[in-house]
XYZ file of C-alpha atoms in Angstrom:
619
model
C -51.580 4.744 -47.874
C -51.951 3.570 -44.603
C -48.244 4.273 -43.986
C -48.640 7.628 -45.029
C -51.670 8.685 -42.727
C -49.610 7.443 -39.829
C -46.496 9.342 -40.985
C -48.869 12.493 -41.214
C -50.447 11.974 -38.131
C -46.928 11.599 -36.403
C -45.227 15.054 -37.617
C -48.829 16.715 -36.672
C -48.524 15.292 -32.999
C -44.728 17.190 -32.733
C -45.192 20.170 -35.285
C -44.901 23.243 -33.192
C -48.179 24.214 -34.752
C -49.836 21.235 -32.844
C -47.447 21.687 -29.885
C -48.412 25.598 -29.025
C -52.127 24.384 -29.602
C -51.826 21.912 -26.988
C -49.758 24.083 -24.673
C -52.169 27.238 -25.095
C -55.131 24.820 -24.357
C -53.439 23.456 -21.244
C -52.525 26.928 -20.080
C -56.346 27.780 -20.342
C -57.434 24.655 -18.395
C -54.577 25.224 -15.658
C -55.832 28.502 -15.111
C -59.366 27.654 -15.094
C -58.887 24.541 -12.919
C -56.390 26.135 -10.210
C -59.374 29.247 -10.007
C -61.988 26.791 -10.187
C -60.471 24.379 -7.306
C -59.727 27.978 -5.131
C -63.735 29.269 -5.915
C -64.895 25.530 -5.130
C -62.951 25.172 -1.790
C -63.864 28.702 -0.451
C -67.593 27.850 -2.012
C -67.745 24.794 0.308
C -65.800 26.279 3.334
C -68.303 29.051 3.686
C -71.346 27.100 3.081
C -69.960 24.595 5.714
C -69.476 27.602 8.144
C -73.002 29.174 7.601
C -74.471 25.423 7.712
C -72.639 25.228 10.910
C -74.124 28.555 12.431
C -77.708 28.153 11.030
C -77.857 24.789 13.496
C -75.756 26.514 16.875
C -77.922 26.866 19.571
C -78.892 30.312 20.575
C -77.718 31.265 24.259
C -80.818 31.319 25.109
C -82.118 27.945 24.589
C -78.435 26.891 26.240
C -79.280 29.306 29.447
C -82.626 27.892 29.987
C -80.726 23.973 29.196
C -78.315 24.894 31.618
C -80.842 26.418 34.410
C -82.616 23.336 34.578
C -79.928 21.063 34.592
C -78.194 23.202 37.531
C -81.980 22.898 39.691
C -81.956 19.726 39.027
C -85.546 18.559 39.983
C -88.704 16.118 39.351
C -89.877 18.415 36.349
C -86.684 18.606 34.645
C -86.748 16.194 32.139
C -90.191 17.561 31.622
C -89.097 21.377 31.128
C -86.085 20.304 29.030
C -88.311 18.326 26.666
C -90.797 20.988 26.211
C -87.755 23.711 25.296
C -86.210 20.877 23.031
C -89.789 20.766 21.458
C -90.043 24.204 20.831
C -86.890 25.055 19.750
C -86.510 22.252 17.049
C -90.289 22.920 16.173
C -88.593 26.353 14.767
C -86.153 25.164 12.249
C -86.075 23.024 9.351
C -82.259 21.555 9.293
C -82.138 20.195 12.326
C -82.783 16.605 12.769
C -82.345 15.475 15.929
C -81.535 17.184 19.185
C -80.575 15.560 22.507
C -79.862 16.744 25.876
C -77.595 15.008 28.529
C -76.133 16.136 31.880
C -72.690 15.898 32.978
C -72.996 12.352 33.840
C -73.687 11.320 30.300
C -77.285 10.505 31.029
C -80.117 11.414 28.130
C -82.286 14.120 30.285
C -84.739 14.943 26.531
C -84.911 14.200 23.281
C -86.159 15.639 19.965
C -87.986 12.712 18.479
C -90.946 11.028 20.045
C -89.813 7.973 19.046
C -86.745 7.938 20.890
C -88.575 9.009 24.287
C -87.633 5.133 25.552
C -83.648 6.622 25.167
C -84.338 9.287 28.466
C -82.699 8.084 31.406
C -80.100 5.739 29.761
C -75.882 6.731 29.181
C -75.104 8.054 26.383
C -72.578 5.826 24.151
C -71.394 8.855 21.718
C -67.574 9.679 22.153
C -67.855 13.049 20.623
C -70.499 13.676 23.560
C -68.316 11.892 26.433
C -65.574 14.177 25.301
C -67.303 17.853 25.461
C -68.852 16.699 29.308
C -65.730 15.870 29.913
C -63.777 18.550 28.555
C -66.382 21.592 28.271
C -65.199 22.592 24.872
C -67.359 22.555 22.060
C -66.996 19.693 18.954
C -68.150 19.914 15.263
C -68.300 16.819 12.853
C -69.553 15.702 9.326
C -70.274 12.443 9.175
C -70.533 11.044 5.790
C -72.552 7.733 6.365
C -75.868 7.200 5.006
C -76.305 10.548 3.707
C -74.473 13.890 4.566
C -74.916 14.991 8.094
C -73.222 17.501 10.929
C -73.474 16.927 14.411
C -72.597 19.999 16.549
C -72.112 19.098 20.684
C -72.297 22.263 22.863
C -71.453 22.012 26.871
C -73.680 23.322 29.070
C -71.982 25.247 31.309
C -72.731 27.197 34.919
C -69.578 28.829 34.802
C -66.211 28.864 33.392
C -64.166 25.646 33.739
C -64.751 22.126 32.327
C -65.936 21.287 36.403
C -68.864 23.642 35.713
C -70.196 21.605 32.762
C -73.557 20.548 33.728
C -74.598 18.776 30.365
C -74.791 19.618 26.770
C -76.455 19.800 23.801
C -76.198 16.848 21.014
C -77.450 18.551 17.525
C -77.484 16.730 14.249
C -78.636 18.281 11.150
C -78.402 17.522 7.626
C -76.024 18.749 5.255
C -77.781 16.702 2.151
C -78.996 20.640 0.377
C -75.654 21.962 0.812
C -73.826 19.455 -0.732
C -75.805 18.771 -3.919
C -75.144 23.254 -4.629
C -71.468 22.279 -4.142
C -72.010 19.198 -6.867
C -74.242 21.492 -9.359
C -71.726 24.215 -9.038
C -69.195 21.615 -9.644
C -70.813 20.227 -12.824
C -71.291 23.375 -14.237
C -67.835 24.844 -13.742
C -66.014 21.576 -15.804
C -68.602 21.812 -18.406
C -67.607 26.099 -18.352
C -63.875 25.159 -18.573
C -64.475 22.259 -21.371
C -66.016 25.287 -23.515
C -63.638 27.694 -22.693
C -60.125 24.874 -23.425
C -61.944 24.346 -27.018
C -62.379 28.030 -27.791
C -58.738 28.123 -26.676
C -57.539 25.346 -28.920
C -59.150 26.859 -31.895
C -57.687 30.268 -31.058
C -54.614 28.982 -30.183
C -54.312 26.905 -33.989
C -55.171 30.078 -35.976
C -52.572 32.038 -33.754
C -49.560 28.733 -34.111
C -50.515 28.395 -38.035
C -49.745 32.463 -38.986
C -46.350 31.949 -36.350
C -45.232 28.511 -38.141
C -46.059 29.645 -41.759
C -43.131 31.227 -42.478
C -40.756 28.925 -40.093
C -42.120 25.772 -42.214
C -40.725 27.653 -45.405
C -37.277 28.161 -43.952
C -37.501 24.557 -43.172
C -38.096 23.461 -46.908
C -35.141 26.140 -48.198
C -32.880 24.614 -45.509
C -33.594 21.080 -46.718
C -32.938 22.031 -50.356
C -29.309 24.115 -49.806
C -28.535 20.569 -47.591
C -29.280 19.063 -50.861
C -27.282 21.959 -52.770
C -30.160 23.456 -54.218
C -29.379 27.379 -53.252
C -31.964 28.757 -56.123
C -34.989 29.448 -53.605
C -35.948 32.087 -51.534
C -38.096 32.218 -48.350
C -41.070 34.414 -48.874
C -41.119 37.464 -46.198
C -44.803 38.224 -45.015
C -44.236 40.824 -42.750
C -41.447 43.037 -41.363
C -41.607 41.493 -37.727
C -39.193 39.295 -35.973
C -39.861 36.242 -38.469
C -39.725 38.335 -41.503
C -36.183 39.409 -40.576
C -35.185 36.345 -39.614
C -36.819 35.341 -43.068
C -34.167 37.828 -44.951
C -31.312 36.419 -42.663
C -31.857 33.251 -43.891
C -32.362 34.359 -47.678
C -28.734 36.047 -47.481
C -27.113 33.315 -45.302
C -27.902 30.795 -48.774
C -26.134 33.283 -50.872
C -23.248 33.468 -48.580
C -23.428 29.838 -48.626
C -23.279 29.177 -52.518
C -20.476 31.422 -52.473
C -18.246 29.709 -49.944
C -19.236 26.457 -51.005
C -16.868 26.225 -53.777
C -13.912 27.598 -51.750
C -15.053 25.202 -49.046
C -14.857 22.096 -51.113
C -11.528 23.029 -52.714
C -9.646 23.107 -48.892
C -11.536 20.016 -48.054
C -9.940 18.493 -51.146
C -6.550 19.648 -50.319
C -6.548 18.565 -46.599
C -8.499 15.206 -47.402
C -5.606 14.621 -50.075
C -3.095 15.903 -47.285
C -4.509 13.501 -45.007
C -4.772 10.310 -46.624
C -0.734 9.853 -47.928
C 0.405 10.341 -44.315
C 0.739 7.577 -42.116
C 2.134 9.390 -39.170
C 0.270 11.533 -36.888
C -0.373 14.536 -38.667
C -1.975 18.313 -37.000
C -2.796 21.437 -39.620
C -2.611 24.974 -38.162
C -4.197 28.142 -39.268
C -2.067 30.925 -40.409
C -2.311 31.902 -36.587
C -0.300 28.847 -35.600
C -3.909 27.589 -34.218
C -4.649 24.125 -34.408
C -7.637 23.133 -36.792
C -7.011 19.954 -38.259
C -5.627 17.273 -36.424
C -5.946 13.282 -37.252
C -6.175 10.236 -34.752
C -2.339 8.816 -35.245
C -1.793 12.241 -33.616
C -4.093 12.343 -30.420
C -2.885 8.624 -29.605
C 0.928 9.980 -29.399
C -0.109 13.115 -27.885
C -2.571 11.414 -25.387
C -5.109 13.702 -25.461
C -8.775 14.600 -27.539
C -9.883 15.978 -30.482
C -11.468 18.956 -28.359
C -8.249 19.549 -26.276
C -6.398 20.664 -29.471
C -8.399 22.169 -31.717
C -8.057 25.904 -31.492
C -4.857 25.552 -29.621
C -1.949 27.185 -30.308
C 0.704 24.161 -31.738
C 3.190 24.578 -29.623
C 0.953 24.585 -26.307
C -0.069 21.463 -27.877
C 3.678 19.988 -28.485
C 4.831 21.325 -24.847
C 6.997 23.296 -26.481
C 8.456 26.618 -25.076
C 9.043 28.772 -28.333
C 5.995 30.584 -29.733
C 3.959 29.213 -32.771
C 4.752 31.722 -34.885
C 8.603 31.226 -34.745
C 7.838 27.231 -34.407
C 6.694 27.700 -37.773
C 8.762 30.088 -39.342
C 12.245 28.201 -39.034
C 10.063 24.466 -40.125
C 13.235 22.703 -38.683
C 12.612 19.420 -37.363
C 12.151 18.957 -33.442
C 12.554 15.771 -31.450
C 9.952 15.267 -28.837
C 9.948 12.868 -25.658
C 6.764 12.583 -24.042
C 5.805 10.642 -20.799
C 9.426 11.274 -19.190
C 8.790 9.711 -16.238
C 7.071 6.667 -17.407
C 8.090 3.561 -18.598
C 6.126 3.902 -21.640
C 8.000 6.697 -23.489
C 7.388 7.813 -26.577
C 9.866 9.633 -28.916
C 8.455 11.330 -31.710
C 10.312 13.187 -34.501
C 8.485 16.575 -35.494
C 8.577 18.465 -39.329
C 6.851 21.093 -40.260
C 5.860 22.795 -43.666
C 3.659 25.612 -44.715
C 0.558 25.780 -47.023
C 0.846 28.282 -49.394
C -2.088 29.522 -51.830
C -0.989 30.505 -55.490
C -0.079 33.701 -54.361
C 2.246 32.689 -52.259
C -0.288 33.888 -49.280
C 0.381 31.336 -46.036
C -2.628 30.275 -44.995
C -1.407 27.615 -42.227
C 0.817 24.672 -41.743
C 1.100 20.764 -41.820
C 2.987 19.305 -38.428
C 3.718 15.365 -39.175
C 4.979 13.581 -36.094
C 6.634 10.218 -37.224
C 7.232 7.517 -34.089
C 11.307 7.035 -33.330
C 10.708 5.505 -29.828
C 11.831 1.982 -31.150
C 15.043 3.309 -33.476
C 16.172 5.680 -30.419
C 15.880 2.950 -27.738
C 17.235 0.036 -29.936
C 20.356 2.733 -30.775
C 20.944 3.825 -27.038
C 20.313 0.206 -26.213
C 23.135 -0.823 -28.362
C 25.260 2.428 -27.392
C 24.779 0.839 -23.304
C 25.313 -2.697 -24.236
C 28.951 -1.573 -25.583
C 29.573 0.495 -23.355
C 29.353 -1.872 -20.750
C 30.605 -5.044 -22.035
C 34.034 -3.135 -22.871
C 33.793 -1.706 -19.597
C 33.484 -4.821 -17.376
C 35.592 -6.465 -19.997
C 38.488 -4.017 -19.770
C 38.662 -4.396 -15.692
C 39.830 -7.508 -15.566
C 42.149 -7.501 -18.838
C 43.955 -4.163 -17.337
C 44.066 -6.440 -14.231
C 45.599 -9.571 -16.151
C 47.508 -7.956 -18.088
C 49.414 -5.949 -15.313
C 49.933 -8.825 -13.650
C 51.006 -11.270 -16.167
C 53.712 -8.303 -17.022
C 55.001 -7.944 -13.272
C 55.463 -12.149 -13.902
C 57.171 -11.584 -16.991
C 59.525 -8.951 -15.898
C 60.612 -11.804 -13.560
C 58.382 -11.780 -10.597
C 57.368 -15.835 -12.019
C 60.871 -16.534 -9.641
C 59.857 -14.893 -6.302
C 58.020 -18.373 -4.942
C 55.829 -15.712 -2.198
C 54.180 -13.617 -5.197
C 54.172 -15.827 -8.228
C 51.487 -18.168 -6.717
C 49.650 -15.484 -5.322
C 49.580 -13.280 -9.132
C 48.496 -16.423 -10.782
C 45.711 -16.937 -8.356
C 44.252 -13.513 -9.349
C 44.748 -13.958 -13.292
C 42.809 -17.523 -12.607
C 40.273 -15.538 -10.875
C 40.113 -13.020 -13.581
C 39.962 -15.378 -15.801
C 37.175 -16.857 -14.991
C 34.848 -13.856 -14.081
C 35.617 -12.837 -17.965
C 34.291 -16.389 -18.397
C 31.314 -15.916 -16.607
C 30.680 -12.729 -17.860
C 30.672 -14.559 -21.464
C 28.736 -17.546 -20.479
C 25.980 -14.780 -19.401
C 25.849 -12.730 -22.417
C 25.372 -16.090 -24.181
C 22.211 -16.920 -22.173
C 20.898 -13.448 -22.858
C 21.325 -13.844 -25.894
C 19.489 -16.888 -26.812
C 16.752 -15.716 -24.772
C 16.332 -12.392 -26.600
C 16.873 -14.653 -29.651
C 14.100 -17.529 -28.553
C 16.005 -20.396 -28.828
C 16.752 -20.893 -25.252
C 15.813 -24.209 -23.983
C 12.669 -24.527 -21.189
C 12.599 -27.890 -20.224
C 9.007 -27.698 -17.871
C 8.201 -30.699 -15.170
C 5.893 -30.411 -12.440
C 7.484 -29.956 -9.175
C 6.852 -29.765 -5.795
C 7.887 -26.202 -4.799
C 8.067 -26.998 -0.931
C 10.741 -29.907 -1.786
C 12.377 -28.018 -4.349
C 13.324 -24.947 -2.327
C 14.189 -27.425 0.320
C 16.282 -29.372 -1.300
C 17.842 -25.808 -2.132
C 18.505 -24.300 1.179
C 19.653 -27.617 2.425
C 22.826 -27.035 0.300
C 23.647 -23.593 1.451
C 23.135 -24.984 5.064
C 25.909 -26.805 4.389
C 27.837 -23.939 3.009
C 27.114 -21.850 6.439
C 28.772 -24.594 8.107
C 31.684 -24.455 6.366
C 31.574 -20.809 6.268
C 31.751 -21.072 10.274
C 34.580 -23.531 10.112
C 36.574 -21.158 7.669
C 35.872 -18.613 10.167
C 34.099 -16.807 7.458
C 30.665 -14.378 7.860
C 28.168 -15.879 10.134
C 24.279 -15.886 9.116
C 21.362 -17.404 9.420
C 18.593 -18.995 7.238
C 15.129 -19.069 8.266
C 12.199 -20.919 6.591
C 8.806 -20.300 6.207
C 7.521 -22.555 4.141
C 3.639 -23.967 3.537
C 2.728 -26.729 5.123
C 0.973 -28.624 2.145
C 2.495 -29.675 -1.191
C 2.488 -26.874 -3.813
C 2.935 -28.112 -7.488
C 4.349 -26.111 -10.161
C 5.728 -26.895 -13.718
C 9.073 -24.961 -13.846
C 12.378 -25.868 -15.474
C 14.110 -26.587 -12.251
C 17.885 -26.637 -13.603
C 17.250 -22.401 -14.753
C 14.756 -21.816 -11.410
C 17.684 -23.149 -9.324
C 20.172 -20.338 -11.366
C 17.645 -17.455 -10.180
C 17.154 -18.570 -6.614
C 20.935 -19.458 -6.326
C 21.622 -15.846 -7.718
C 19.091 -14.002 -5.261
C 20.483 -16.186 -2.179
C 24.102 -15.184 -2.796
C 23.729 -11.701 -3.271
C 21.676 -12.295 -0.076
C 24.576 -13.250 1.670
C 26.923 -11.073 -0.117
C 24.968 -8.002 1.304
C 23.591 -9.130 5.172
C 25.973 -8.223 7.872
C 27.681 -10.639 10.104
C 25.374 -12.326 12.259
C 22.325 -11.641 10.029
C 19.142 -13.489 9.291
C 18.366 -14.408 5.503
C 14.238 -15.367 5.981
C 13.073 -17.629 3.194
C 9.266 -17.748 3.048
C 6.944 -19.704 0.178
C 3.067 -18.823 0.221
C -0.091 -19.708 -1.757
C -2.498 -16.743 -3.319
C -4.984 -17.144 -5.319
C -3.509 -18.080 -8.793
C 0.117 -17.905 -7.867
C 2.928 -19.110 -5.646
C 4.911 -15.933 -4.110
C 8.640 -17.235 -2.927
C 10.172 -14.171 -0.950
C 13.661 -14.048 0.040
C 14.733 -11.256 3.053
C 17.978 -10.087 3.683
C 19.118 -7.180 6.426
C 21.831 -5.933 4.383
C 22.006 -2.136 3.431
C 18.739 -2.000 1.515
C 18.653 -0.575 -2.181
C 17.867 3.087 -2.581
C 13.819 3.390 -3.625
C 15.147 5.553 -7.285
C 17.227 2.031 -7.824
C 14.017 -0.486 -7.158
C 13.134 0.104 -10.970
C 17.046 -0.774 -12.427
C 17.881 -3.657 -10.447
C 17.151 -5.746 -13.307
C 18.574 -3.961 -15.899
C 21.698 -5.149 -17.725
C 25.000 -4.368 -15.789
C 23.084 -2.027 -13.561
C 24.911 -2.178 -9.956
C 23.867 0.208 -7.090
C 27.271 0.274 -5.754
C 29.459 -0.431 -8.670
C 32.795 -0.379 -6.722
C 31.340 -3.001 -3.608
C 29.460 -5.255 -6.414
C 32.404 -5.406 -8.583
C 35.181 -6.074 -5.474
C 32.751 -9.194 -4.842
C 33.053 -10.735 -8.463
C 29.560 -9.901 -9.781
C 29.129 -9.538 -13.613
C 25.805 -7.295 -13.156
C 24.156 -9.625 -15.072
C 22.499 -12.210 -13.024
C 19.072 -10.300 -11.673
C 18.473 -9.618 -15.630
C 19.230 -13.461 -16.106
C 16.840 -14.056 -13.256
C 14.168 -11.825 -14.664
C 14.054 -13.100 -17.984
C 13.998 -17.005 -16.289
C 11.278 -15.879 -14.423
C 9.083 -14.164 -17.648
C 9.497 -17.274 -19.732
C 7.792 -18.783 -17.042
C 4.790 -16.399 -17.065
C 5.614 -15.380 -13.678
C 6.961 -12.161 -12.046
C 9.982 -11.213 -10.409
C 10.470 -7.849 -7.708
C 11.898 -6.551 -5.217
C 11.159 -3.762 -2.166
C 13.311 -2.701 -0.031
C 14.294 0.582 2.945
C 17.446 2.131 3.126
C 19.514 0.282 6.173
C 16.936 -2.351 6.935
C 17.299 -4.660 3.925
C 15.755 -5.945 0.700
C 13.187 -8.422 0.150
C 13.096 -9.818 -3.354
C 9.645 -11.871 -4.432
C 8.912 -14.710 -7.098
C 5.706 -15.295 -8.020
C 4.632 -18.228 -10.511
C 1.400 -19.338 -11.389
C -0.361 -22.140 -9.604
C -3.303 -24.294 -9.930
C -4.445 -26.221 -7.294
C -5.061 -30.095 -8.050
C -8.008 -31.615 -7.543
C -8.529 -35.009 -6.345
C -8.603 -36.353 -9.627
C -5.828 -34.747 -10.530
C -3.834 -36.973 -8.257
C -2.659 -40.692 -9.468
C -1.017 -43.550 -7.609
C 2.430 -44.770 -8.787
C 2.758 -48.853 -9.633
């Protein structure tokens, strides 16, 4: 029960019944109060500014002030008492009155009780400041009852030098303020009467307005519920009772469509749920209106980005929808062309037909061929190239082993020299071989990773120490001359690699180093710590690699100058082999490079820094 009054109270406090009420009554009390606060304000200004003039001196009390204080003489402060008297002995407000000359000295006062004050300096500021200044100063002082003092200068002349004395007047303001505080009183207790008239106006005038809104309300609820068999009662032929009639019609409409409604949501719903692909339903228009979530993930986009849209704006397509779907022959799409994440998608489309063979739209299911299309152009490549690089040096052999068959094996000056290219031949092929294999059985899993921990700064050491030696006996062969510079850290960096593959990848970085830098180059070798990872660079000043090639270096047999890289015995092969060394140790392998300045290729590993108990002591 409890429950209930609450819930009741709740809908009363946001009904718009209660909410015009409330609104109606605050309208009422704005007005009143922003009137009221004007009235009030101009109330108390003017009765401030006739208080203020009922208490200024007349001129001439402040001409006689003034003629006494210019003459100064021994009847002065006599005279000026006696006008003080008889001026303050004509009004009522005025409390106190005291005269001073322009040296701040009390010269008569009002009271008789402050007749000990004449002769000594005045200590009021207000009073300092108009003898001073010969301008005129106004206060109310709100301490111990409701007062205005009013200081006027006496002067001789005009100028502040002329000031002679002045005039100190307080009076009280207590009357005047207790008329502002009645009038006060009675103007909230007028605008309390006047906001509860309001309210109840305002409730009788919300109750006949909500009345027939309330009703719609209820008939809405029920056709939610499906319940289309009640009508809103019209009580007039206003605004509301139209709206009324709108509503009464818009349920019949309703009831009828319902049916036809539920029989398309039946038929896309069961359209919908066999379909695993992406699937998008057009209008007869070619306008999307239907479109599922396998879709908008190939297509990258939203639900309210394709809705309403004709399909093939949607599918990037050029042709119109109409002829899109008129021919319903299957289109392959490619989407994200320049990214590495492309997706392929196969399109077919087929129309939805009522019983009379009326078309009232049509069913687009995209099905994903990214995978089949890449694994078939993958294979397609892989061919491609292995008979390629495989034919090169056959064609070679076998040319040459015919020129030695045909006799040439007798000529002592060519036979050696024929052999020594089929040996050479011979064993690129066998290279070539013994790299497919390891690419193999690392896109197969079964190649081997043997991890210890290592210390990278010895390790690469150890490394460049051996191809010292081979720029030595480069030199003495009269070979290319180079350079090798290290920049290595300075404290021991510990890594868990498989040192016999890590020595493949940065053997097969340093000698295409060397392969590419010109004669007298430099070949910089530099190791580094970051913050989770050990970055080994290697710089060359060869040609550089053109920035469209940066991306394909790693592919499979991908060369950027097939005819220089293939006159130097590579296979096109060993920066893939590097790269997939490098992944199966959860590391990263690139390069960056500028057109006639040189490459720079970068391995980075991960790294954790040891602690201190990390470290043991060998026995």
């Amino acid at each position: 029960m409890i429950k209930k009054i609450k819930n009741k109270l709740k809908h009363s406090f946001i009904s718009i019944n209660t909410t015009l009420a409330v609104v109606f009554m605050l309208m009422i009390i704005a007005t009143i109060e922003v009137i009221g606060a004007y009235f009030t304000r101009q109330l108390e200004q003017n009765s401030i500014d006739n208080f203020q003039s009922s208490i200024q001196v007349p001129p001439i009390v402040t001409n006689q002030l003034t003629d006494q204080l210019t003459h100064d003489g021994k009847r002065t402060n006599y005279n000026l008492n006696r006008i003080v008297s008889d001026y303050n002995n004509g009004t009522n407000t005025i409390s106190e009155i005291i005269v001073v000359d322009n040296k701040d000295i009390i010269r008569a006062v009002s009271s008789l009780n402050d007749k000990g004050r004449i002769g000594q300096r005045v200590n009021n500021i207000t009073v300092k400041q108009v003898t001073s200044t010969g301008q005129q100063a106004t206060k109310i002082i709100n301490n111990n009852g409701d007062y205005m003092i009013q200081v006027t200068p006496l002067n001789s002349g005009t100028g502040s030098a002329n000031t002679v004395g002045a005039i100190y007047v307080r009076a009280s303001m207590q009357g005047v303020f207790n008329n502002l505080r009645n009038i006060s009183v009675m103007f909230l207790v007028t605008s309390l009467v006047a906001a509860v008239l309001g309210a109840v106006l305002s409730l009788v005038v919300s109750h006949a307005i909500t009345r027939p809104i309330e009703e719609m309300q209820g008939q809405a609820l029920s056709i939610a519920d499906g319940d289309y068999s009640s009508q809103v009662k019209i009580y007039s032929n206003d605004e509301l009772g139209k709206l009324g009639q709108a509503f009464n019609t818009l349920s019949v409409r309703i009831e009828r469509s319902q049916e036809e409604s539920e029989s398309e949501q039946r038929r896309l719903d069961s359209v919908l749920s066999h379909m695993s692909d992406g699937v998008l339903a057009t209008d007869r228009h070619g306008n999307v209106n239907v479109v599922n979530q396998m879709a908008l993930d190939f297509l990258g986009t939203v639900k309210s980005a394709v809705l309403n849209k004709p399909i093939a704006e949607v599918l990037g397509l050029k042709e119109s929808s109409q002829d899109l779907l008129s021919s319903q022959k299957g289109i392959v799409l490619t989407l994200n062309k320049n990214s590495r994440d492309e997706v392929i998608l196969h399109a077919s489309f087929s129309l939805i037909k009522r019983v009379t063979g009326f078309v009232s739209g049509s069913v687009c299911v995209l099905h994903d061929i990214t995978e089949q299309q890449k694994n078939e152009n993958s294979q397609k490549q892989f061919v491609s190239n292995v008979s390629h690089e495989l034919r090169t040096p056959l064609t070679s052999m076998h040319a040459y082993i015919e020129t030695l068959n045909e006799g040439a094996w007798k000529d002592p000056n060519v036979a050696p020299e024929f052999l020594e290219v089929t040996q050479e031949e011979t064993e690129r092929m066998i290279r070539m071989i013994n790299d497919l294999l390891s690419l193999s059985r690392m896109d197969r899993g079964v190649s081997k990773i043997d991890f210890e921990w290592v210390n990278l700064n010895d390790f690469v050491t150890h490394i460049l120490d051996r191809f010292d030696m081979i720029v030595k006996n480069d030199e003495k062969q009269g070979k290319k001359k180079y350079t090798i510079r290290r920049k290595l850290s300075p404290q021991a960096l510990w890594v868990e690699i498989d040192t016999d593959k890590m020595i493949q990848v940065i053997d097969n970085i340093m000698n295409n180093a060397i392969k590419y830098s010109p004669d007298g180059g430099v070949i910089t070798v530099k190791l580094e710590q970051e913050q989770r990872s050990v970055v080994l660079s290697i710089a060359d000043q060869g040609l550089g690699i053109p920035h469209e090639d940066l991306n394909k270096i790693f592919d499979r047999f991908y060369r950027v100058d097939k005819a220089r890289s293939r006159a130097q015995g590579g296979t096109g092969l060993g920066l893939a082999i590097a790269k997939e060394i490098v992944t199966a140790h959860h590391g990263k392998i690139w390069a960056s490079s500028k057109e006639g300045k040189g490459s720079v290729f970068y391995i980075s590993l991960p790294y954790e820094p040891m602690s201190e108990e990390d470290d043991w002591d060998e026995v």
